[in-house]
Short mmCIF file of C-alpha atoms in Angstrom, two decimals:
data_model
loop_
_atom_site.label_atom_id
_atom_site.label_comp_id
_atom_site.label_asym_id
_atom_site.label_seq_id
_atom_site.Cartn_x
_atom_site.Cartn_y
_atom_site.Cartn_z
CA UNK C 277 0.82 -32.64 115.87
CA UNK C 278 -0.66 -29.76 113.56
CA UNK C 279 0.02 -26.36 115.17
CA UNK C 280 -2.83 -24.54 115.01
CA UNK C 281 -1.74 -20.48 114.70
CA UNK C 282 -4.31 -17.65 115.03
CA UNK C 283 -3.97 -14.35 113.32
CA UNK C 284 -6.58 -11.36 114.84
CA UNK C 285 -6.83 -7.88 115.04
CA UNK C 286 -2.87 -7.34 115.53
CA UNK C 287 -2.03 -7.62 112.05
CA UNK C 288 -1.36 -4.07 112.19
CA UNK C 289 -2.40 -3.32 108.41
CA UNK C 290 -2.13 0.42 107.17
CA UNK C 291 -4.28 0.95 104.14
CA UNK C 292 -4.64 5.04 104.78
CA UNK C 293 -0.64 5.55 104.40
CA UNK C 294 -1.16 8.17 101.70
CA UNK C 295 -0.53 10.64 104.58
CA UNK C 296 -1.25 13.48 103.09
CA UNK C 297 -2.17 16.22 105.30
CA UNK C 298 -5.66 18.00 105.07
CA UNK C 299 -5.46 21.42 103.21
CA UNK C 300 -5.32 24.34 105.17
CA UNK C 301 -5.07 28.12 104.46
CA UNK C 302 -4.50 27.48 100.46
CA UNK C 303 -4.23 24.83 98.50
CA UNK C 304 -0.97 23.74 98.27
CA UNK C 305 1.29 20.86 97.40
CA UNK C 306 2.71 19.10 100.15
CA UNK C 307 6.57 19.61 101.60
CA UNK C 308 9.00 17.78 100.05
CA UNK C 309 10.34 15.40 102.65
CA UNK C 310 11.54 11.92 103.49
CA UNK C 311 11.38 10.18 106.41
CA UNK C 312 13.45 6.95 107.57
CA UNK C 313 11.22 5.84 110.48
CA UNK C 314 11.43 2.78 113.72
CA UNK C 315 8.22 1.71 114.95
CA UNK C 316 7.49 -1.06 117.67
CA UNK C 317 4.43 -1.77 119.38
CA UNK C 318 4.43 -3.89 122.34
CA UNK C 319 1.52 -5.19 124.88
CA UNK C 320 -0.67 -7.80 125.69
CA UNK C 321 1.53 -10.70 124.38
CA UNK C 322 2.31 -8.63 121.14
CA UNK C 323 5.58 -7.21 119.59
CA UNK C 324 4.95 -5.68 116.51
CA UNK C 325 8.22 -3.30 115.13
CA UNK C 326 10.01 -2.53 111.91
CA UNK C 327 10.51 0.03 109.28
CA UNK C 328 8.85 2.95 107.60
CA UNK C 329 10.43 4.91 104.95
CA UNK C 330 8.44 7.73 103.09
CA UNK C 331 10.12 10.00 100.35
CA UNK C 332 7.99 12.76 98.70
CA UNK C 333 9.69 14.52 95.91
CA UNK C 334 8.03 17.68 93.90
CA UNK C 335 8.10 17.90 89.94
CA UNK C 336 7.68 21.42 88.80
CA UNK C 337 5.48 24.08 90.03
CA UNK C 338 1.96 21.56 90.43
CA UNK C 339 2.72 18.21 90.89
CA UNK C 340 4.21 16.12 93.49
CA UNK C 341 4.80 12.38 94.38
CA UNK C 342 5.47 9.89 97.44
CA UNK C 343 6.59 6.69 98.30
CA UNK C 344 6.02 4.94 101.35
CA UNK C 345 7.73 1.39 102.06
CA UNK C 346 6.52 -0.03 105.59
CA UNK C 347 6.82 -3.70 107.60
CA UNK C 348 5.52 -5.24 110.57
CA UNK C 349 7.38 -7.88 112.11
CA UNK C 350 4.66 -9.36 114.04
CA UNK C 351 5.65 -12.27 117.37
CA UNK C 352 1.95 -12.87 118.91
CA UNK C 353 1.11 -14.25 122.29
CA UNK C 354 -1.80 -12.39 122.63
CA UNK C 355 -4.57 -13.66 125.06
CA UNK C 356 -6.37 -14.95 122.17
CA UNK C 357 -3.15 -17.45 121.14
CA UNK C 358 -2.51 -18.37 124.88
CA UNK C 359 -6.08 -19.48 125.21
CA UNK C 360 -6.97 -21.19 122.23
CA UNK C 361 -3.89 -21.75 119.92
CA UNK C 362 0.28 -21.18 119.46
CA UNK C 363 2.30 -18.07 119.00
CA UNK C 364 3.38 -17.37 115.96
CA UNK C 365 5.63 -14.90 113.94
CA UNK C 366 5.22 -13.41 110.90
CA UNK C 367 5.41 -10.16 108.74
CA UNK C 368 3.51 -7.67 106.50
CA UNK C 369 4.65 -5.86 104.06
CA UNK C 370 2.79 -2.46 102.69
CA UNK C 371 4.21 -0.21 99.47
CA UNK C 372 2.21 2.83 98.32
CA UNK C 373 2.47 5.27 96.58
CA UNK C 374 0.61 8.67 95.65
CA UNK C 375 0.79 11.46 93.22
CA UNK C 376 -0.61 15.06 94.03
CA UNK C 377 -1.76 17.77 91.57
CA UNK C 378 -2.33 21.45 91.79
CA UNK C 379 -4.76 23.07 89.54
CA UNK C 380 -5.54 26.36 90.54
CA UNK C 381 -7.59 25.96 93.60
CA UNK C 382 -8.24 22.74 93.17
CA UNK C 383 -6.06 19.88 94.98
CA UNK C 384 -6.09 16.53 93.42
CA UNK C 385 -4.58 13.14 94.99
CA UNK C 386 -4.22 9.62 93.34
CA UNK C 387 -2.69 6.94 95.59
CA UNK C 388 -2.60 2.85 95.78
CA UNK C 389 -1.26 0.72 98.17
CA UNK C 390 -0.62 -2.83 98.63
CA UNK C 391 -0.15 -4.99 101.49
CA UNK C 392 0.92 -8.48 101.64
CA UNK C 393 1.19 -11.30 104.06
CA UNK C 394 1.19 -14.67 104.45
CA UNK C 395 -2.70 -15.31 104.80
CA UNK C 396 -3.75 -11.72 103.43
CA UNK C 397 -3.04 -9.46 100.65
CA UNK C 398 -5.05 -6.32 100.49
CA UNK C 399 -5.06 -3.53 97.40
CA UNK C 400 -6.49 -0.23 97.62
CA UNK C 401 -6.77 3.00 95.12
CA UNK C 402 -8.01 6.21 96.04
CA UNK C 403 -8.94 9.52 94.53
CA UNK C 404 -9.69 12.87 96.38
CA UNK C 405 -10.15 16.08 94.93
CA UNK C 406 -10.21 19.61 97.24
CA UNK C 407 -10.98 22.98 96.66
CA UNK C 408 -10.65 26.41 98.53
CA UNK C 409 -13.52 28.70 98.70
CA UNK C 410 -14.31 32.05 100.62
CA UNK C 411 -11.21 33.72 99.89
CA UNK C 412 -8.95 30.61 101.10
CA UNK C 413 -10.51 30.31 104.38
CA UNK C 414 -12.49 27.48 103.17
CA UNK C 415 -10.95 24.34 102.01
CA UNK C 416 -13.28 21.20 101.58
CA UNK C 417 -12.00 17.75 100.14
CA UNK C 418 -14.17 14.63 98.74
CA UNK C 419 -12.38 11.30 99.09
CA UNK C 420 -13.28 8.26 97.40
CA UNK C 421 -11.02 4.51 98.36
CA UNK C 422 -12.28 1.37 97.08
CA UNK C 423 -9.78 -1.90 98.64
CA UNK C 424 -10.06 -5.57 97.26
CA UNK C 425 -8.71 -8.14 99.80
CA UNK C 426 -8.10 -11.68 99.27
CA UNK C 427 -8.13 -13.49 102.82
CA UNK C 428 -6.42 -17.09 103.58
CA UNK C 429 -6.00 -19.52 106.27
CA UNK C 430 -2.28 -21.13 106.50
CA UNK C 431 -2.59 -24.64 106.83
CA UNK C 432 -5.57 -24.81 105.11
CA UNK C 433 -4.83 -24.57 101.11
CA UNK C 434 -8.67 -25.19 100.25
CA UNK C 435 -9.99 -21.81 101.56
CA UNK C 436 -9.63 -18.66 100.17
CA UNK C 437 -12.44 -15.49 100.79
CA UNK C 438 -12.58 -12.20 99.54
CA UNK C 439 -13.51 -8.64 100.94
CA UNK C 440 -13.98 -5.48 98.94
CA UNK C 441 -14.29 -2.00 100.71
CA UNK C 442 -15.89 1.29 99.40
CA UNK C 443 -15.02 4.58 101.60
CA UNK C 444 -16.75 7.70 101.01
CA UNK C 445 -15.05 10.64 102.56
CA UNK C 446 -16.05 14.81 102.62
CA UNK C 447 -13.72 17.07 105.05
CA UNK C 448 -13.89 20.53 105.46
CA UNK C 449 -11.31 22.78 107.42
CA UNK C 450 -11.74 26.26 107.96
CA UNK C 451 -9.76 29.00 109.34
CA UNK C 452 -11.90 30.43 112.23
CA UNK C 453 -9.75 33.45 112.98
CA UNK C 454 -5.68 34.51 113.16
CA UNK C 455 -5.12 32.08 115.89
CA UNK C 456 -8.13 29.32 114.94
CA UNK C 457 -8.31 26.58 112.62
CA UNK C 458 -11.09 23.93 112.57
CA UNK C 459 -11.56 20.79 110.77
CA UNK C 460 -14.75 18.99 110.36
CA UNK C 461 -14.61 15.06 108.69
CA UNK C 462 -16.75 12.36 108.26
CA UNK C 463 -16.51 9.07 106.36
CA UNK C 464 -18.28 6.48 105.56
CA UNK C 465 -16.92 2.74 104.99
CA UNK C 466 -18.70 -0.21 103.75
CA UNK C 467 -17.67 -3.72 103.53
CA UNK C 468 -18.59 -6.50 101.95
CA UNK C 469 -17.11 -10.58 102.32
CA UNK C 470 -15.01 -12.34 105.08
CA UNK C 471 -14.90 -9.59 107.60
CA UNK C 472 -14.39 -12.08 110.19
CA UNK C 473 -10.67 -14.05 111.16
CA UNK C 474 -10.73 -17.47 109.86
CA UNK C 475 -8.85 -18.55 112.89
CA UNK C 476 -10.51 -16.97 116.14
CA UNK C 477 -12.98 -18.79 118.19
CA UNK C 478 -15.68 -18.05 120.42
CA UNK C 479 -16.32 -20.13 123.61
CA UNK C 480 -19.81 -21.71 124.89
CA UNK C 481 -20.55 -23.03 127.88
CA UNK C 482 -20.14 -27.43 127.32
CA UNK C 483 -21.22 -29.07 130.80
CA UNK C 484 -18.88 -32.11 129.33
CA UNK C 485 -16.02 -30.06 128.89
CA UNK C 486 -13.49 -30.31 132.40
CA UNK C 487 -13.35 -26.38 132.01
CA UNK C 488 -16.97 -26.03 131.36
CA UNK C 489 -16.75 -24.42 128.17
CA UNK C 490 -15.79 -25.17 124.77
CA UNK C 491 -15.21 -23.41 121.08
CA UNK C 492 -16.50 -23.36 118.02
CA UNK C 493 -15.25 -20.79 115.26
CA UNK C 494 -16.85 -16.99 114.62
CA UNK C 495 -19.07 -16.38 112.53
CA UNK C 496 -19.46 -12.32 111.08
CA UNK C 497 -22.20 -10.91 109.07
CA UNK C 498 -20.87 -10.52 105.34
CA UNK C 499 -21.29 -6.69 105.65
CA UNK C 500 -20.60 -4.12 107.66
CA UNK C 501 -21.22 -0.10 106.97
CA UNK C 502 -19.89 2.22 109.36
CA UNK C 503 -20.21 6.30 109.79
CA UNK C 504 -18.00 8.42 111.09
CA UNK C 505 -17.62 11.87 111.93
CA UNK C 506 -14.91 14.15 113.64
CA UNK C 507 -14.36 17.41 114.21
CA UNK C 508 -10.74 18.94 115.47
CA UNK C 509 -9.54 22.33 116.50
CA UNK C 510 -6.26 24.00 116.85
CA UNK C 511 -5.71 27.40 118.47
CA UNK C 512 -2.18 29.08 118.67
CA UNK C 513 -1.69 30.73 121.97
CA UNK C 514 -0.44 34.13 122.72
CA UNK C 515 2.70 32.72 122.86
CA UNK C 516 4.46 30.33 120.76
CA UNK C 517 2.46 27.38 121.66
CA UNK C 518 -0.60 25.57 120.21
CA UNK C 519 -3.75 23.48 121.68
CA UNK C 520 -5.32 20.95 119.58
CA UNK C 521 -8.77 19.44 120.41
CA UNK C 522 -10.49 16.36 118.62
CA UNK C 523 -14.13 14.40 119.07
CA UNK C 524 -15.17 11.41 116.77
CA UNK C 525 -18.19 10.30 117.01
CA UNK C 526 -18.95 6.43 115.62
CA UNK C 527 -21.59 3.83 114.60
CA UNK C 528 -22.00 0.62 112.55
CA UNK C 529 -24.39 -1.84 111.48
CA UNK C 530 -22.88 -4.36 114.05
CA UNK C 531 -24.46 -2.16 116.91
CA UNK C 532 -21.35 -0.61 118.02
CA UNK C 533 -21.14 3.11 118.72
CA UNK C 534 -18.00 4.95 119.79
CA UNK C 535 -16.36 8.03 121.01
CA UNK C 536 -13.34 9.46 121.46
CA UNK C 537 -11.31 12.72 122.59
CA UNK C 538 -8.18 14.01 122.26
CA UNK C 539 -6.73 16.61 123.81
CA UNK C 540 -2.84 18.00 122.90
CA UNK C 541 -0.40 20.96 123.35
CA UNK C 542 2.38 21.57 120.93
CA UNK C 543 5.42 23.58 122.61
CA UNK C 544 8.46 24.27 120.42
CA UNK C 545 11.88 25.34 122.75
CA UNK C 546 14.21 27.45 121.59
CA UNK C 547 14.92 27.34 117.83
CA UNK C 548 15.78 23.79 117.94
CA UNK C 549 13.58 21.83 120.24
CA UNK C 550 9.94 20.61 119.93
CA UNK C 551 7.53 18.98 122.39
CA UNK C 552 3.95 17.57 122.55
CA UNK C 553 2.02 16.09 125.19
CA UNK C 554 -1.78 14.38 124.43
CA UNK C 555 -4.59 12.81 125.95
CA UNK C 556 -7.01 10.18 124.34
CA UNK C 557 -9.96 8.68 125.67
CA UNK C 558 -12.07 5.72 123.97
CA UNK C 559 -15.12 4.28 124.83
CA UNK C 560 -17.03 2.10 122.92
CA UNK C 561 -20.17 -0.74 122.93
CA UNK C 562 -19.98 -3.91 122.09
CA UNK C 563 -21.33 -5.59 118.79
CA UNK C 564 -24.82 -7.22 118.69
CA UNK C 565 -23.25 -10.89 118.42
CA UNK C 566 -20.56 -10.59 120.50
CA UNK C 567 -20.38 -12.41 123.75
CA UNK C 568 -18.07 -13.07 126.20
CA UNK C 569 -19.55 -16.96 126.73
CA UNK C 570 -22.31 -18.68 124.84
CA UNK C 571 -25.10 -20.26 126.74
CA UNK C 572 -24.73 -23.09 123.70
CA UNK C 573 -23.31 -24.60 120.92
CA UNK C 574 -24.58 -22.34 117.72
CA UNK C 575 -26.69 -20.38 119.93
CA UNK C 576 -27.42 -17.49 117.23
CA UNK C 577 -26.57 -17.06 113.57
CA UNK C 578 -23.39 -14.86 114.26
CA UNK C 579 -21.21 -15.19 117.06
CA UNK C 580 -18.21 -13.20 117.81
CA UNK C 581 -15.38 -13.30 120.90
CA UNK C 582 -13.11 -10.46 119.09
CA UNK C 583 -12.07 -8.12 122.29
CA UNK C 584 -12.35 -5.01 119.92
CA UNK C 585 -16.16 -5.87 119.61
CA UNK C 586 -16.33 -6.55 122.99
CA UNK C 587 -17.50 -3.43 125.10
CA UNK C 588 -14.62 -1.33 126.75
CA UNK C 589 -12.70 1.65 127.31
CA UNK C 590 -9.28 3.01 126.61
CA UNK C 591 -6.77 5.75 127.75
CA UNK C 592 -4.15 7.14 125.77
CA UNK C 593 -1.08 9.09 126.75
CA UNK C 594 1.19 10.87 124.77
CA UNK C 595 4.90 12.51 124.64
CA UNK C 596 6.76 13.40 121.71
CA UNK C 597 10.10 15.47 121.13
CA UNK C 598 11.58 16.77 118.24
CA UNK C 599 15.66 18.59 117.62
CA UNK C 600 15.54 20.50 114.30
CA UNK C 601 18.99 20.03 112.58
CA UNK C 602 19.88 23.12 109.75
CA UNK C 603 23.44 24.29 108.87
CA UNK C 604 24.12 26.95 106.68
CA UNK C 605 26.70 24.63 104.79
CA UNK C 606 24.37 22.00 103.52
CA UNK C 607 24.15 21.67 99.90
CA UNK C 608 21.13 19.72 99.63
CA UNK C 609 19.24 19.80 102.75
CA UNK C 610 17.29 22.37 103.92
CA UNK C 611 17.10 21.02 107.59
CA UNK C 612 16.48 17.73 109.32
CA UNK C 613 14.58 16.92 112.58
CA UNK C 614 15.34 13.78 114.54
CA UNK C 615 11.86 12.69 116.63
CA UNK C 616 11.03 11.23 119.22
CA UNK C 617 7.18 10.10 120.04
CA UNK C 618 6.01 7.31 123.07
CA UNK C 619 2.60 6.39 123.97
CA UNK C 620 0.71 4.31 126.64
CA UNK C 621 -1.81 2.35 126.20
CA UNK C 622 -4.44 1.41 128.32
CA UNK C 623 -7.38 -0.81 127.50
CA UNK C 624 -10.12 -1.72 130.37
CA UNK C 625 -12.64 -4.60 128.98
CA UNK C 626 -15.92 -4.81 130.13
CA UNK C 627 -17.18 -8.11 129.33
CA UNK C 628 -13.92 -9.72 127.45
CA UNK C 629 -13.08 -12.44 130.45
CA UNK C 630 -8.98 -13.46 130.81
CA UNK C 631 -9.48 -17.34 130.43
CA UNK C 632 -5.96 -17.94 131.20
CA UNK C 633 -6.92 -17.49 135.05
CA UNK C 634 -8.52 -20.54 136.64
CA UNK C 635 -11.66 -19.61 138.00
CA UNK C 636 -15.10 -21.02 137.43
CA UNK C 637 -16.74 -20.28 134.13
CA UNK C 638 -18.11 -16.95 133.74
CA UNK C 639 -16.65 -15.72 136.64
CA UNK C 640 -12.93 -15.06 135.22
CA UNK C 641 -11.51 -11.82 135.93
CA UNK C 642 -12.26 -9.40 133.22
CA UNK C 643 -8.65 -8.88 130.68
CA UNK C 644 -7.01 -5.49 131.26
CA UNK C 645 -4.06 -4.59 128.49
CA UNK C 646 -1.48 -2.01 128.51
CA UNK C 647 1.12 -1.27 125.38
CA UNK C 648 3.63 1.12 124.65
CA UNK C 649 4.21 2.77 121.31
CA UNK C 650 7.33 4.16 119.95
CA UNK C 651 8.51 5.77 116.96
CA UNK C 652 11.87 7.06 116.51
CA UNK C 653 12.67 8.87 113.32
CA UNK C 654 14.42 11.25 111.36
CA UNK C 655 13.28 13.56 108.53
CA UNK C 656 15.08 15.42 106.43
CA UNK C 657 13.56 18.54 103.92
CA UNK C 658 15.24 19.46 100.72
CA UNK J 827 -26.60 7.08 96.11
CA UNK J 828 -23.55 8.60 98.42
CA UNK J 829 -21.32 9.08 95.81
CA UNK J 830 -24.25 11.19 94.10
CA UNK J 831 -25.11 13.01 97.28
CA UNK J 832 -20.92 13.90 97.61
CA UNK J 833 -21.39 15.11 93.99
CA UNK J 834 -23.68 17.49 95.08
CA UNK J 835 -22.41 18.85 97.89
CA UNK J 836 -19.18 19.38 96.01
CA UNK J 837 -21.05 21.46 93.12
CA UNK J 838 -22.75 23.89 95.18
CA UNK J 839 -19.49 24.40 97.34
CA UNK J 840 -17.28 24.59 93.89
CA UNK J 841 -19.93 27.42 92.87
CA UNK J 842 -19.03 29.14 96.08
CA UNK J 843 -15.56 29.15 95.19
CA UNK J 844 -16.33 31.91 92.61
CA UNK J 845 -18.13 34.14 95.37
CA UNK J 846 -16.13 37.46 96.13
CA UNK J 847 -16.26 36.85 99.79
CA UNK J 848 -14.47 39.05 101.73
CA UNK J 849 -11.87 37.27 104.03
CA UNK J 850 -11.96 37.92 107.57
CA UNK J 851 -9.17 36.93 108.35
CA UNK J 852 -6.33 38.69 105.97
CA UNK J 853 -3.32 36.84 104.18
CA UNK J 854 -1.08 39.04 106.42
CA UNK J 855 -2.91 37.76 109.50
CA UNK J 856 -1.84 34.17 109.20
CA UNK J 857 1.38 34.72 110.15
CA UNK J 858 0.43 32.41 113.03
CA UNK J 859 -2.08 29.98 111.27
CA UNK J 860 1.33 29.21 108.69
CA UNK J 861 3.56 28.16 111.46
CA UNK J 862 4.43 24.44 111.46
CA UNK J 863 2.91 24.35 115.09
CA UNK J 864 -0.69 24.47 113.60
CA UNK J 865 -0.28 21.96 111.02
CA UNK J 866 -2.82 19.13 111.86
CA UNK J 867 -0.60 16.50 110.51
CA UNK J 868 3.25 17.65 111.33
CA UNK J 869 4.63 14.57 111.01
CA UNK J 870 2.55 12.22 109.10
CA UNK J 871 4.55 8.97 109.02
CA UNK J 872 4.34 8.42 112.89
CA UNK J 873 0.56 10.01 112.92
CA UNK J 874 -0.61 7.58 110.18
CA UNK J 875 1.36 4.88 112.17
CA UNK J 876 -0.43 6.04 115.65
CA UNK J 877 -4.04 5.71 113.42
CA UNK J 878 -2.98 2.10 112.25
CA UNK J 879 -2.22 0.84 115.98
CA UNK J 880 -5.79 2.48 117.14
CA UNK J 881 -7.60 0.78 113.98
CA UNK J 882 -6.20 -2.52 115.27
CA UNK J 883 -7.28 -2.36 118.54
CA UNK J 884 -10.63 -0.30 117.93
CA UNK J 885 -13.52 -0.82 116.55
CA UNK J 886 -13.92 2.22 114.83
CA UNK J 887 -12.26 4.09 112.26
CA UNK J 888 -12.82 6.60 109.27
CA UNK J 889 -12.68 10.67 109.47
CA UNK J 890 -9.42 10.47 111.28
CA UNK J 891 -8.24 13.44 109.02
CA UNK J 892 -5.68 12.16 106.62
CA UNK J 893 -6.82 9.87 103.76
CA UNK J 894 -7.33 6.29 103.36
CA UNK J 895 -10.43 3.87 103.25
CA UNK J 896 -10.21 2.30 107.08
CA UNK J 897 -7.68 -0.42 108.43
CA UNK J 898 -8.80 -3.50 106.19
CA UNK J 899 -8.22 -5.82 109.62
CA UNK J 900 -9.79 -8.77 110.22
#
């Protein structure tokens, strides 16, 4: 009997691993570093862990390169395989790399990255260029990404789609006063192909069908454009301590709006020890065409049954700790930090039903997931 | 049209750039700005990773500080 596998939203892909962090005070190159990081996800069904390694090395006095290697090892028994298909394993693998150049005031950044998979390989370049202004207060950045993805269905050798992605992208940070710094960002992304997952289904209600429903596959609009803007503070306090704030405001041309807010303190210990605590909150609406349960077969042109365009909420807590490493009698290094960072996850779905419960149709109990995050790494500057 | 509009906006802020604005904050007050503790992306390997698992479970994404055009899920 053909195994039927389904691949969604937990292929945890990572095109945005330039990493480089937004200018502030003046432009400047970026540290030279490398990290040798752990990751694992793991909630709702899904285990997703494996390696990160990023090395950035500087050349002279203006230019500087990195290298990022990442995989996810991906085992899925989300609700979505319980319900409607088999858990499966499989892994992603993402290289990138980026070169940054100093000019004066002027920041420049040229990166690509390409991820691979069995049923998806994705490629994306991207350019940004920043400049300081007002005396080095000022720093604003432009950002242009443009990704060409090639999407397949295992099993299936016959189909084969394509999606191509522009991203527009202007940031501004400003230093606000000795103890301020603010960061205003907004980007816009538009898509165009198989932004849908060639293996998810929606359900409808089927009065022949002993459950009372049945499924037929999703069908997306071919585009999508979506705005986004954020804006983020930090303030050092009196003492050696800093409070970070963050709002991002979203909308698409699926319907959905969404917000979210962060809240963090930064507390460093001694000469050696460093911790952070955070808060997020997301809320969002759900997508035009999504529904929980049809009222037919075909019912409208597009149909979705995604949980991430379903309407809900999420909480996010956050602890992280860092020991700084440095010894007078290293050669090469300059110091090393060994970190520490866990979050939970909570997500609270409004109209996104748990079908693995027996109830009558409609009236299954709405899906609650929780996850935790780790990452456990070390980084070393030289 | 955007990428025209971005052009713009870049222009009359690069013209700025030669403006003899005075700073209000001095270089030698940002002893506190400069310390690691302030940097909006301190550790950007696990921050980028933190972005990718909220792409994958969200719906939205873009301006989340560092650089990159969105999660390319499907």
């Amino acid at each position: 009997m053909a195994v039927t596998e389904i691949k969604q939203t937990n292929r945890l892909l990572l095109i945005g691993s330039f990493a480089v962090a937004l200018p502030v005070l003046a432009a400047q190159l970026p540290e030279e570093r490398a990290d040798a990081m752990y990751h694992l996800y793991d909630g709702g069904g899904v285990t997703v862990s494996g390696p990160s390694i990023l090395v950035r090395k500087q050349f002279g006095e203006s230019l500087s390169a990195s290298a990022n290697y990442y995989v996810d090892a991906i085992s899925s028994a989300s609700i979505d395989v319980v319900t409607t298909a088999s858990p499966y394993t499989e892994n992603r693998t993402e290289n990138s790399a980026s070169v940054d150049y100093l000019y004066g005031n002027s920041q420049m950044n040229l990166g690509y990255t390409s991820s691979e998979e069995s049923d998806y390989s994705a490629d994306t370049i991207h350019f940004s260029i920043g400049q300081d202004l007002l005396g080095d207060l000022t720093n604003v950045t432009l950002g242009y990404s443009r990704g060409s993805d090639e999407v397949r269905r295992n099993g299936d050798a016959d189909f084969s789609d394509e999606v191509t992605r522009n991203s527009f992208s202007l940031a501004l940070s400003q230093v606000v006063t000795a103890n301020t710094l603010f960061a205003l960002s907004w980007e816009t992304i538009a898509d165009e192909g198989f932004l849908n997952n060639p293996y998810r289904s929606v359900r409808y209600l089927d009065a022949s069908s002993p459950t009372g429903y049945s499924f037929e596959s999703e069908v997306y609009p071919r585009t999508r454009t979506s705005n986004a803007l954020s804006a983020r503070l930090r303030y050092h306090l009196p003492y050696r301590a800093a409070l970070s704030g963050e709002y991002r405001y979203f909308t698409d041309t699926w319907g959905i709006t969404a917000h979210n807010t962060e809240l963090g303190y930064t507390h460093p210990l001694g000469d050696n020890w460093t911790f952070d605590l955070s808060y997020r909150y997301y809320t969002q609406n759900a997508a035009d065409f999504y529904s929980d349960l049809f009222p037919r077969v075909q019912s409208q042109n597009y149909l979705a049954r995604d949980k991430e365009l379903s309407s809900y909420s999420s909480h996010s807590v956050g602890f992280g700790m860092s020991y700084k490493l440095q010894r007078e009698s290293w050669k090469l290094l300059d110091s090393a930090s060994l970190n520490l960072a866990y979050n939970y996850l909570y997500f609270n779905y409004r109209d996104f039903r748990d079908i693995s419960q027996s109830e009558a149709v409609g009236q299954e109990p709405l899906y609650e997931l929780s996850a935790n995050v780790m990452r456990l790494y070390l980084s070393v500057y030289y | 049209m955007q990428a025209t509009t971005l052009s713009a906006v870049l222009l009359v802020l690069t013209s700025l750039a030669g403006c003899a604005v005075e700073p209000w904050v001095k270089p030698y007050e940002r002893a506190k700005l400069a310390d690691p503790i302030m940097s909006f992306s301190r550790n950007p390997v696990a921050e980028s990773y933190l972005h990718h698992v909220y792409q994958a479970r969200e719906a939205a994404r873009g301006a989340e500080g560092g650089q990159g055009g969105g999660c390319g899920c499907n």
